[in-house]
Short mmCIF file of C-alpha atoms and ligand atoms in Angstrom, two decimals:
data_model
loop_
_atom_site.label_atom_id
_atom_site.label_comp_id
_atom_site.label_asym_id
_atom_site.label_seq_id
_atom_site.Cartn_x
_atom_site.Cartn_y
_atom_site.Cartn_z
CA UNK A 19 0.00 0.00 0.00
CA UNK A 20 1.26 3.41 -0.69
CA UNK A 21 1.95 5.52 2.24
CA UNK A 22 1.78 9.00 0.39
CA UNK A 23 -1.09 10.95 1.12
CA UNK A 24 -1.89 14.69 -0.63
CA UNK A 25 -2.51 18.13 1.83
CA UNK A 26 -5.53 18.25 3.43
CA UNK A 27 -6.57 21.30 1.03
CA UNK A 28 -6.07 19.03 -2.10
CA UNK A 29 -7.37 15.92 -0.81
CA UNK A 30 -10.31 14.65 -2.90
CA UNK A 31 -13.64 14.41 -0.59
CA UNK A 32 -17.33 15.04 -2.18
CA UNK A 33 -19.91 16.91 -0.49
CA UNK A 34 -20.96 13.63 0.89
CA UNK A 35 -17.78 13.49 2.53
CA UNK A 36 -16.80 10.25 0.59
CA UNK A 37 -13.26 10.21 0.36
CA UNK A 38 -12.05 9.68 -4.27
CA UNK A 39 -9.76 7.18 -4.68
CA UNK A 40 -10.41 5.47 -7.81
CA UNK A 41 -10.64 7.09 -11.00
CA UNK A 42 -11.65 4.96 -14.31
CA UNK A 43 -10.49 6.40 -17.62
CA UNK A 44 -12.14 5.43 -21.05
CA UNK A 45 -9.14 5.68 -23.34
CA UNK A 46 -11.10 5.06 -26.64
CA UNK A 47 -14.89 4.96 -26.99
CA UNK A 48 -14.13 2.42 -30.38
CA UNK A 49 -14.45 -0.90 -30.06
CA UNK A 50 -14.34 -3.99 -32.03
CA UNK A 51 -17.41 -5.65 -30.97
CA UNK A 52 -21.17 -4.35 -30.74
CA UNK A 53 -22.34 -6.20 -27.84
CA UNK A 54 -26.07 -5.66 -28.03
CA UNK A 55 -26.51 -4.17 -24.17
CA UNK A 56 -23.97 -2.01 -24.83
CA UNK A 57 -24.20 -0.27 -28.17
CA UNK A 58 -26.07 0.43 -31.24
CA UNK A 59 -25.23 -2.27 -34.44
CA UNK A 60 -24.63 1.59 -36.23
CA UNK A 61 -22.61 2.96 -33.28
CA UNK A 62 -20.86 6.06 -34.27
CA UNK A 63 -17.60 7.27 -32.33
CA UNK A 64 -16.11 10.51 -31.26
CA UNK A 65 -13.59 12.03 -34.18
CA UNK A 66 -10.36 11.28 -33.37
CA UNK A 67 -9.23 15.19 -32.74
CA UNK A 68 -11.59 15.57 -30.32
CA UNK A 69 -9.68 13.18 -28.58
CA UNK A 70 -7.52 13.46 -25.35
CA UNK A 71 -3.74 12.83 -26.85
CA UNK A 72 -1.57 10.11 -24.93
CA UNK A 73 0.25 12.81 -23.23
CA UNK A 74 -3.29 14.98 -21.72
CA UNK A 75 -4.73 11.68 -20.33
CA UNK A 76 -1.19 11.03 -18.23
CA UNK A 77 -1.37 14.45 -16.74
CA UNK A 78 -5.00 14.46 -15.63
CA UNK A 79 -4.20 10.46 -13.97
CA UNK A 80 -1.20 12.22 -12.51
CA UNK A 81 -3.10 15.14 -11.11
CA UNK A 82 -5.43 12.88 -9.45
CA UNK A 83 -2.85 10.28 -8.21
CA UNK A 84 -1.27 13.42 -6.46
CA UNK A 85 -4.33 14.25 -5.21
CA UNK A 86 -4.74 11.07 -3.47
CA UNK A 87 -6.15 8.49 -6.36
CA UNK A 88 -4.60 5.01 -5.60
CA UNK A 89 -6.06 2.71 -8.44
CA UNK A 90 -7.01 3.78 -12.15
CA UNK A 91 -8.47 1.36 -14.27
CA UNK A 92 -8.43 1.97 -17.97
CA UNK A 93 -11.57 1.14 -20.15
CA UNK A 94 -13.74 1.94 -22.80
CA UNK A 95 -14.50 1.26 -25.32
CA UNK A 96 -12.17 -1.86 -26.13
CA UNK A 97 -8.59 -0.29 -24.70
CA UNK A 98 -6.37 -2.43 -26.59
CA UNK A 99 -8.13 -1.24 -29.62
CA UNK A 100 -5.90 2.34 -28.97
CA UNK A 101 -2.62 2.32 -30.72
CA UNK A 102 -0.62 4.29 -28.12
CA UNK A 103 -2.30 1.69 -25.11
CA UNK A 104 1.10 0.20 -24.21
CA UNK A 105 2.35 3.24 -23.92
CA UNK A 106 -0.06 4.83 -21.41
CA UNK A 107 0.24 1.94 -19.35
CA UNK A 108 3.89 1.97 -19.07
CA UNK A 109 3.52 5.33 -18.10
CA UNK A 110 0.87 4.80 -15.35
CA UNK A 111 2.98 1.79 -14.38
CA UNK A 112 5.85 4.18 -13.17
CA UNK A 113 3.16 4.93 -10.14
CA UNK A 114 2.43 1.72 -9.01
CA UNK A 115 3.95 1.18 -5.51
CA UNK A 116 5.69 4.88 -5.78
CA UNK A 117 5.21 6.90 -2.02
CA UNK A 118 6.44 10.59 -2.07
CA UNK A 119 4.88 14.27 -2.61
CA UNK A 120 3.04 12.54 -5.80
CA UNK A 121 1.36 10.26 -4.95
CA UNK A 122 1.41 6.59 -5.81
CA UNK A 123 -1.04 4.18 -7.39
CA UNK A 124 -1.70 0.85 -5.05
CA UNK A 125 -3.11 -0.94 -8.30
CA UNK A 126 -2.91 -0.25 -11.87
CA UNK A 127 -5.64 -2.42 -13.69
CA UNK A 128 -8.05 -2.90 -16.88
CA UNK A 129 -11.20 -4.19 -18.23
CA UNK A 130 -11.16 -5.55 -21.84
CA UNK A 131 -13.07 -7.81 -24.09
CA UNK A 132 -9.49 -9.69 -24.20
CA UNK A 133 -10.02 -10.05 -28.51
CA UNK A 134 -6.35 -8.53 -28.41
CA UNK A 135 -5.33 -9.81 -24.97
CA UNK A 136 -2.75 -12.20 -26.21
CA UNK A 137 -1.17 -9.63 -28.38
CA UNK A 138 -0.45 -7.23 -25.04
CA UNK A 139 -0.61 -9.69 -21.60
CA UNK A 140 3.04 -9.51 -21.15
CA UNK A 141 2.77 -5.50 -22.14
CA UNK A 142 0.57 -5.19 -19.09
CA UNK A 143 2.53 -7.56 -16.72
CA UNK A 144 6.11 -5.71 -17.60
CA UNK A 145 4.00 -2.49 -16.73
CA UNK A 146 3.02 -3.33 -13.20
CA UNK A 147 -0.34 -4.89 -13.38
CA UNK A 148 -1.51 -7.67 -11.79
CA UNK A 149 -5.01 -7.80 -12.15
CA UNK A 150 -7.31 -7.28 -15.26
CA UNK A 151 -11.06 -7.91 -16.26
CA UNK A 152 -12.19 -9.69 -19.03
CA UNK A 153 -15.85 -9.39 -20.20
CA UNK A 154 -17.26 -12.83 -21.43
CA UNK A 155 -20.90 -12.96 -21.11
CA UNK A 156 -20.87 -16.78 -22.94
CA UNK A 157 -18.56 -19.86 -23.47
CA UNK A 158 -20.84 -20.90 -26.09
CA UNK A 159 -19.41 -19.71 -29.74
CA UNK A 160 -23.02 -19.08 -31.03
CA UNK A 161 -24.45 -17.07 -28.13
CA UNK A 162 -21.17 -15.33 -27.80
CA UNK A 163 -21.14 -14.28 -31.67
CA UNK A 164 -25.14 -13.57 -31.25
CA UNK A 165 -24.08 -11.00 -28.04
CA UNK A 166 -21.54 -9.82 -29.64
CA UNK A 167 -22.59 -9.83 -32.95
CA UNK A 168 -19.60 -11.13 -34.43
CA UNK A 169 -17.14 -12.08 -32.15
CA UNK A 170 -14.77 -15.03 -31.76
CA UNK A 171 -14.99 -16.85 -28.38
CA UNK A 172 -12.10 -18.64 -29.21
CA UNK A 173 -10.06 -15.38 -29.25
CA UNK A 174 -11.62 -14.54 -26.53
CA UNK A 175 -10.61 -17.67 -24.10
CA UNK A 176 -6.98 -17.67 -26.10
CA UNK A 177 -6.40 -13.68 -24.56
CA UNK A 178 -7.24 -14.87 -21.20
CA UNK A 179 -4.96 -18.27 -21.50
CA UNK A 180 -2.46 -15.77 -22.24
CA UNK A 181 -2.82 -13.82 -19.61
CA UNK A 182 -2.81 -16.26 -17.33
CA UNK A 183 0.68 -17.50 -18.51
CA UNK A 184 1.74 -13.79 -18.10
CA UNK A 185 1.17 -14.01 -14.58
CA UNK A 186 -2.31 -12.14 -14.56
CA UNK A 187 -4.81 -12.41 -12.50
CA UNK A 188 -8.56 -12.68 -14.23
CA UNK A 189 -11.69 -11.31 -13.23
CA UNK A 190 -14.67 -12.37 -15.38
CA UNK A 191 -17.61 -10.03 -16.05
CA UNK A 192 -20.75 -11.61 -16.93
CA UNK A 193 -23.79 -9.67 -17.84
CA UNK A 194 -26.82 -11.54 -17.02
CA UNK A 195 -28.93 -11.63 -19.59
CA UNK A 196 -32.76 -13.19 -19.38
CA UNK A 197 -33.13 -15.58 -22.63
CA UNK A 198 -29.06 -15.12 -23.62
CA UNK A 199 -27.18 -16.75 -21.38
CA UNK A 200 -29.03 -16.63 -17.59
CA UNK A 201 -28.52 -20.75 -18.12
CA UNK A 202 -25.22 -20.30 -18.55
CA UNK A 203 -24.36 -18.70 -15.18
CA UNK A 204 -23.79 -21.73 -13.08
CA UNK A 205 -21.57 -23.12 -15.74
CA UNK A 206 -19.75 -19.69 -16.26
CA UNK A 207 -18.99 -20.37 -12.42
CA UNK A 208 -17.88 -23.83 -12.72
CA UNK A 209 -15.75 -23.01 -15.12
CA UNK A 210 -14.24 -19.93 -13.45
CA UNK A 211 -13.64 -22.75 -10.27
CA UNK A 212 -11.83 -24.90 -12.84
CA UNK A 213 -9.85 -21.92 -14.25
CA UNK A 214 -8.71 -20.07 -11.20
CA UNK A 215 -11.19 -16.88 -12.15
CA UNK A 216 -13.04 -14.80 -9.95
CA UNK A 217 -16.45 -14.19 -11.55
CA UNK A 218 -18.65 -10.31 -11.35
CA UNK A 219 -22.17 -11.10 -12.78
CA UNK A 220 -23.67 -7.56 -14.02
CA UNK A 221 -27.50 -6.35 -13.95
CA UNK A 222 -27.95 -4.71 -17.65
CA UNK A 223 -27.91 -0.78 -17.01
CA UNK A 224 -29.65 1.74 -18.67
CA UNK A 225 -27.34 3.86 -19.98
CA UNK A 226 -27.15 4.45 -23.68
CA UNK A 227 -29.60 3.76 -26.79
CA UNK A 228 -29.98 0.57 -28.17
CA UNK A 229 -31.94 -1.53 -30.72
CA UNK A 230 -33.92 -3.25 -28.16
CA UNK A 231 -35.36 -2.87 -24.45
CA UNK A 232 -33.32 -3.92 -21.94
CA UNK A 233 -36.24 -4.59 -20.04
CA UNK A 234 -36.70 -7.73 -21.83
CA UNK A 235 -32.80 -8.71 -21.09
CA UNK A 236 -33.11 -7.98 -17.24
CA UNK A 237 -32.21 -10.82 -14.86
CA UNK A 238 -32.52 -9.56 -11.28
CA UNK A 239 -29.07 -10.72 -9.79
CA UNK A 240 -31.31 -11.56 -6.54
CA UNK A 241 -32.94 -14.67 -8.87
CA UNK A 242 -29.29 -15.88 -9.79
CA UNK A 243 -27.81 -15.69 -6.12
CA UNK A 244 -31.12 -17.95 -5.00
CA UNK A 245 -30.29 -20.39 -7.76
CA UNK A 246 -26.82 -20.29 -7.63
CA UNK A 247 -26.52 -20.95 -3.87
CA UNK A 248 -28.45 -24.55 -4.53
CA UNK A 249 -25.59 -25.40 -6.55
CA UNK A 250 -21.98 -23.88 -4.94
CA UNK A 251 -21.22 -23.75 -1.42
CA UNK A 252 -21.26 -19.97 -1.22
CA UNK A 253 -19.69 -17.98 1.94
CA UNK A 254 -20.49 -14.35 1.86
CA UNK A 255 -16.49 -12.23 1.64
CA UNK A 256 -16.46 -9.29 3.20
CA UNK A 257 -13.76 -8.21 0.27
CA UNK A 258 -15.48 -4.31 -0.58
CA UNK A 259 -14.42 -2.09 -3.79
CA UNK A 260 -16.14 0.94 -3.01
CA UNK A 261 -18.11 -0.32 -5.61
CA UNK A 262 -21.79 -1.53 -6.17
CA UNK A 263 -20.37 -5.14 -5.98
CA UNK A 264 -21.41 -7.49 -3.10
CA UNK A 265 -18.95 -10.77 -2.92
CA UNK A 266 -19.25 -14.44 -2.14
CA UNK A 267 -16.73 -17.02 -2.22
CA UNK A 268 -17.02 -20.74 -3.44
CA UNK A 269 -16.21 -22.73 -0.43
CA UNK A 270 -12.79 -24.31 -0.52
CA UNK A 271 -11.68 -22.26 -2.90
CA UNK A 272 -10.10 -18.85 -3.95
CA UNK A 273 -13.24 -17.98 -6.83
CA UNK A 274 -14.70 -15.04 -5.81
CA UNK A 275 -18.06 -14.26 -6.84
CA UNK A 276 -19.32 -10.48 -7.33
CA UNK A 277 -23.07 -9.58 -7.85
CA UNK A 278 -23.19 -6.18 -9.66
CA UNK A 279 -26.39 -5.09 -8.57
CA UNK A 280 -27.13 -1.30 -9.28
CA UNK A 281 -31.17 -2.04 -9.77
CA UNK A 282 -31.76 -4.52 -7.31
CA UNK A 283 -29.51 -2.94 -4.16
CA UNK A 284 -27.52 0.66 -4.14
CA UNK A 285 -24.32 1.18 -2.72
CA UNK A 286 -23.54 4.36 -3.90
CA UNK A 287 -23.12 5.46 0.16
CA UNK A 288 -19.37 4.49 -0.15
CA UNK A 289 -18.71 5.36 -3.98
CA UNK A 290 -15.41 6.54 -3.90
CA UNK A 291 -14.63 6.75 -7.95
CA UNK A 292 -15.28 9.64 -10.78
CA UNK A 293 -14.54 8.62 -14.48
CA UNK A 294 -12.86 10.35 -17.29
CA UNK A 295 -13.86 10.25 -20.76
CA UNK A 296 -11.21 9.69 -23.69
CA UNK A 297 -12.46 13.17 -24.73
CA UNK A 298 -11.74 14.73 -21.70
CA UNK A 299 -14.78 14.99 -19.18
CA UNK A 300 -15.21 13.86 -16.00
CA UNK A 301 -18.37 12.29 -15.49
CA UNK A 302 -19.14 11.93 -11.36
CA UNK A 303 -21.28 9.45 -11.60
CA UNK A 304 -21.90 6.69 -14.17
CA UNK A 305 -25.82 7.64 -13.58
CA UNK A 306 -26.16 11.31 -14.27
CA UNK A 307 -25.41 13.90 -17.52
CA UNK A 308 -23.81 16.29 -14.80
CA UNK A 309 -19.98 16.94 -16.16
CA UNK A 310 -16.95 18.79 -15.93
CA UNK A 311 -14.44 19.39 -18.84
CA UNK A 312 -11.27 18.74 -17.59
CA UNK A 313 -9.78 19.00 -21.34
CA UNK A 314 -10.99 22.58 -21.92
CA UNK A 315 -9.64 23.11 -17.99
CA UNK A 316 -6.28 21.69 -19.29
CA UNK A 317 -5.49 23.29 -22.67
CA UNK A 318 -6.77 26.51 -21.37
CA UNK A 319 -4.93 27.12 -18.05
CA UNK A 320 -2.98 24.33 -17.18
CA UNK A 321 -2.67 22.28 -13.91
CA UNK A 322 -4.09 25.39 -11.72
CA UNK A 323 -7.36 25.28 -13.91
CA UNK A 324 -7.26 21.63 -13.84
CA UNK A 325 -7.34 21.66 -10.21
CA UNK A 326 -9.98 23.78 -9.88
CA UNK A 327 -12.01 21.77 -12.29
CA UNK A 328 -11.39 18.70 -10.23
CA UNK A 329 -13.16 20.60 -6.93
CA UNK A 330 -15.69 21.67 -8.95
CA UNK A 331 -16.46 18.55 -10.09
CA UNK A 332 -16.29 17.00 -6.21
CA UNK A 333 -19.18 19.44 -5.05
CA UNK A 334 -21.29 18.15 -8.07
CA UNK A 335 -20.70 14.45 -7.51
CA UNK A 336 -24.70 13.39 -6.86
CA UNK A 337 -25.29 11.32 -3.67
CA UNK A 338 -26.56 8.28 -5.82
CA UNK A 339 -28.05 6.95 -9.52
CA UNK A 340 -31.64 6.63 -10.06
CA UNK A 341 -31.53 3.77 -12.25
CA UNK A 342 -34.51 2.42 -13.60
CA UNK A 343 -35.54 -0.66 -15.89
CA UNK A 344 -38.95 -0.01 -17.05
CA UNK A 345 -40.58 -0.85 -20.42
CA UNK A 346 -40.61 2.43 -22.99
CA UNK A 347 -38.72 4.41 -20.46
CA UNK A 348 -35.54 6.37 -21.77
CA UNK A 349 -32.21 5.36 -20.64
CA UNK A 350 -30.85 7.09 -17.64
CA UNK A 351 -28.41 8.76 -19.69
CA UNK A 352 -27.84 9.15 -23.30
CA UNK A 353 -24.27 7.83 -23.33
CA UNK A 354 -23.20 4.40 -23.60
CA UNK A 355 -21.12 2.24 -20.65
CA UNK A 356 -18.66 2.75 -23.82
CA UNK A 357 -18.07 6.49 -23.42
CA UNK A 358 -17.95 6.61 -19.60
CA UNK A 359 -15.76 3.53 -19.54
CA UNK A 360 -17.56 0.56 -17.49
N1 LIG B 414 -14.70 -3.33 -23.92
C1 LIG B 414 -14.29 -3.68 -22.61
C2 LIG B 414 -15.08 -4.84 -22.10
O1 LIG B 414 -16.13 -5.16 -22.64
O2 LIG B 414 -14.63 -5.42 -21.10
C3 LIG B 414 -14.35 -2.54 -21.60
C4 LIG B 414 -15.51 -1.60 -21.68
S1 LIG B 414 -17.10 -2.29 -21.28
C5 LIG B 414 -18.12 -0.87 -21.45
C6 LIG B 414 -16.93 -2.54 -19.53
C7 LIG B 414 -17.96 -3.43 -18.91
O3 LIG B 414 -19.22 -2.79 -18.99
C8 LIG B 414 -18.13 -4.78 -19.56
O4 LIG B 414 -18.00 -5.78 -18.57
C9 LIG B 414 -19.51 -4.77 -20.14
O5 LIG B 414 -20.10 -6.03 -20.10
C10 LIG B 414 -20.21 -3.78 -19.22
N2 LIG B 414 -21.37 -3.10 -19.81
C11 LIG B 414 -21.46 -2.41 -20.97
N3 LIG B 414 -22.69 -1.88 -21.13
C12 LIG B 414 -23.40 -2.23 -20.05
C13 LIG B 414 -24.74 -1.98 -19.61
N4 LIG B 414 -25.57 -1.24 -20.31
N5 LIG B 414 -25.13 -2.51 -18.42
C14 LIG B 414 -24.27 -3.24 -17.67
N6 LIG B 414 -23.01 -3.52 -18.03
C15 LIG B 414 -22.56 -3.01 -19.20
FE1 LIG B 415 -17.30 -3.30 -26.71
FE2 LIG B 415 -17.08 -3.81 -24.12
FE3 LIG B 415 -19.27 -2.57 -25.10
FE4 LIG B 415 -18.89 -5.12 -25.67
S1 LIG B 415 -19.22 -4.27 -23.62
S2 LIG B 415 -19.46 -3.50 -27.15
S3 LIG B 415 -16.72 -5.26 -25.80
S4 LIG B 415 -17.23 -1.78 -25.07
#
């Protein structure tokens, strides 16, 4: 654990008094799949010069990591699908473990759809992580390509053998998904107890147009815990993110199991994470169109502006999100899990 810690005056605390720790960055809102809860088939993306360079997106993380941040996670959007990745992470790497006057990350980590894992595991290893995501909502080549739309599970499982040779640990996210693959859950956890995997199972958010209702998708995580505890031996962990995620364990063994459940319980109380955009805005809450622009803050008067972006943004930071899944209704917000970086 790092031992730095920022003045009082530039310590990050909301107006709820919870304490920011965690910031997740979107470095690309492109991806190479169109999973069908996240995006549109005809997605369209941000033009690349609107886009944060390399360079802007390792000063903000740096402001914040001085500021008292202690894990970043990069997302999207697919993040390997960004040319200069490898060389962001190296440079967020340098933090990990560092203790001084700026700062010091305790984890560097990521959340990918692994198509381009194998290409980059020992990129992300040499760097300084140790943990990483991988999104598989199927093991079952037709349902995955039908989720997906066109994507290879074989790719998919050949990223995370990779990574596992690299040393990486692997976190799987499932969405649950009612008529897709909510039959496929307890397998997805046998096969995570086989693999060495911890496994995060995902209620479908509303965030972002699509071509269908998620309503007809939604599997109340509630309904899987009954249905999986009939079939594992699971312990409740006490293990907490800050994060919506409640955790089980599989008896007997290191699996942990997460249950994602922003509809079906709230735990925004202890949210202690904003998110940055790959075009430069900080969104405070995954939930809610309320935004700062931390690019404009940047480019137009440098880290003194930036800073006072940053507490700007910390008085706005709502108290929770007011997700709903109901037939018809709009999405909470009009961007996608893509933009904000999931
Ligand atoms: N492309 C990478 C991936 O899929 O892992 C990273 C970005 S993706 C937006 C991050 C996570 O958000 C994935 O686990 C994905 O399943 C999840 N996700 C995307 N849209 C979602 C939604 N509307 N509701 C719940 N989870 C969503
Ligand atoms: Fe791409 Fe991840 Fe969204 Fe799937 S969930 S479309 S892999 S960003």
């Amino acid at each position: 654990m790092t031992t730095a810690s920022p003045s009082p005056d530039r310590r990050l605390v909301d107006a709820h008094g919870r304490a920011i720790r965690y910031l997740r960055i979107s470095v690309t809102d492109r991806c190479d799949l169109r999973c069908r809860y996240c995006m549109a088939e005809q997605m369209t993306f941000l033009p690349r010069a609107k886009l944060l360079s390399l360079d802007e997106i390792a000063i903000i993380a740096e402001r914040f990591i001085a500021r008292g941040v202690t894990k970043i996670r990069l997302s999207g959007g697919e993040p390997l699908v960004r040319r200069d990745v490898g060389d962001l992470v190296r440079r967020l790497g340098r933090h990990v473990g560092a203790t001084g006057p700026d700062g010091g990350l305790d984890e560097l980590t990521m959340t990918t759809n692994a198509t381009r894992l194998a290409d980059h595991a020992e990129t992300l290893v040499a760097a300084g992580i140790r943990r990483i995501n991988v999104s598989l909502d199927s093991l079952n080549p037709a349902t995955f390509r039908y989720i997906t739309r066109h994507g290879d599970v074989a790719q998919v499982l050949d990223g995370i053998a990779s990574a596992k040779a690299a040393g990486l640990a692997v976190k799987i996210n499932m969405v649950a998904l009612a008529g897709l693959n909510e039959d496929e859950i307890g397998p997805m956890l046998a096969w995570c107890l086989e693999q060495g995997h911890d496994l995060s199972l995902i209620e479908t958010m509303p965030l972002g147009a699509i071509d269908e209702d998620r309503t007809d998708r939604f599997v109340p995580l509630t309904r899987v815990l009954e249905r999986l505890q009939g079939e594992f031996p699971l312990v409740r962990d006490s293990h907490r993110t800050g994060g919506p995620a409640r955790y089980w364990r599989v008896e007997g063994s290191t699996t942990r199991l997460g249950l994602i459940s922003p509809l079906t319980a709230n735990f925004c109380d202890g949210c202690n994470r904003v998110r940055l955009t790959t075009e430069g805005t900080l969104y405070m809450c995954l939930g809610h169109e309320d935004r700062v622009d931390l690019k404009a803050a940047l480019r137009e008067g440098g880290i003194a502006a930036l800073d006072a972006a940053i507490d700007d943004a910390l008085l706005r930071k709502p108290a929770r999100h007011d997700f709903r899944i109901d037939r018809g209704a709009a999405p909470a917000t009009s961007r996608h899990m893509s933009v904000t970086g999931g």
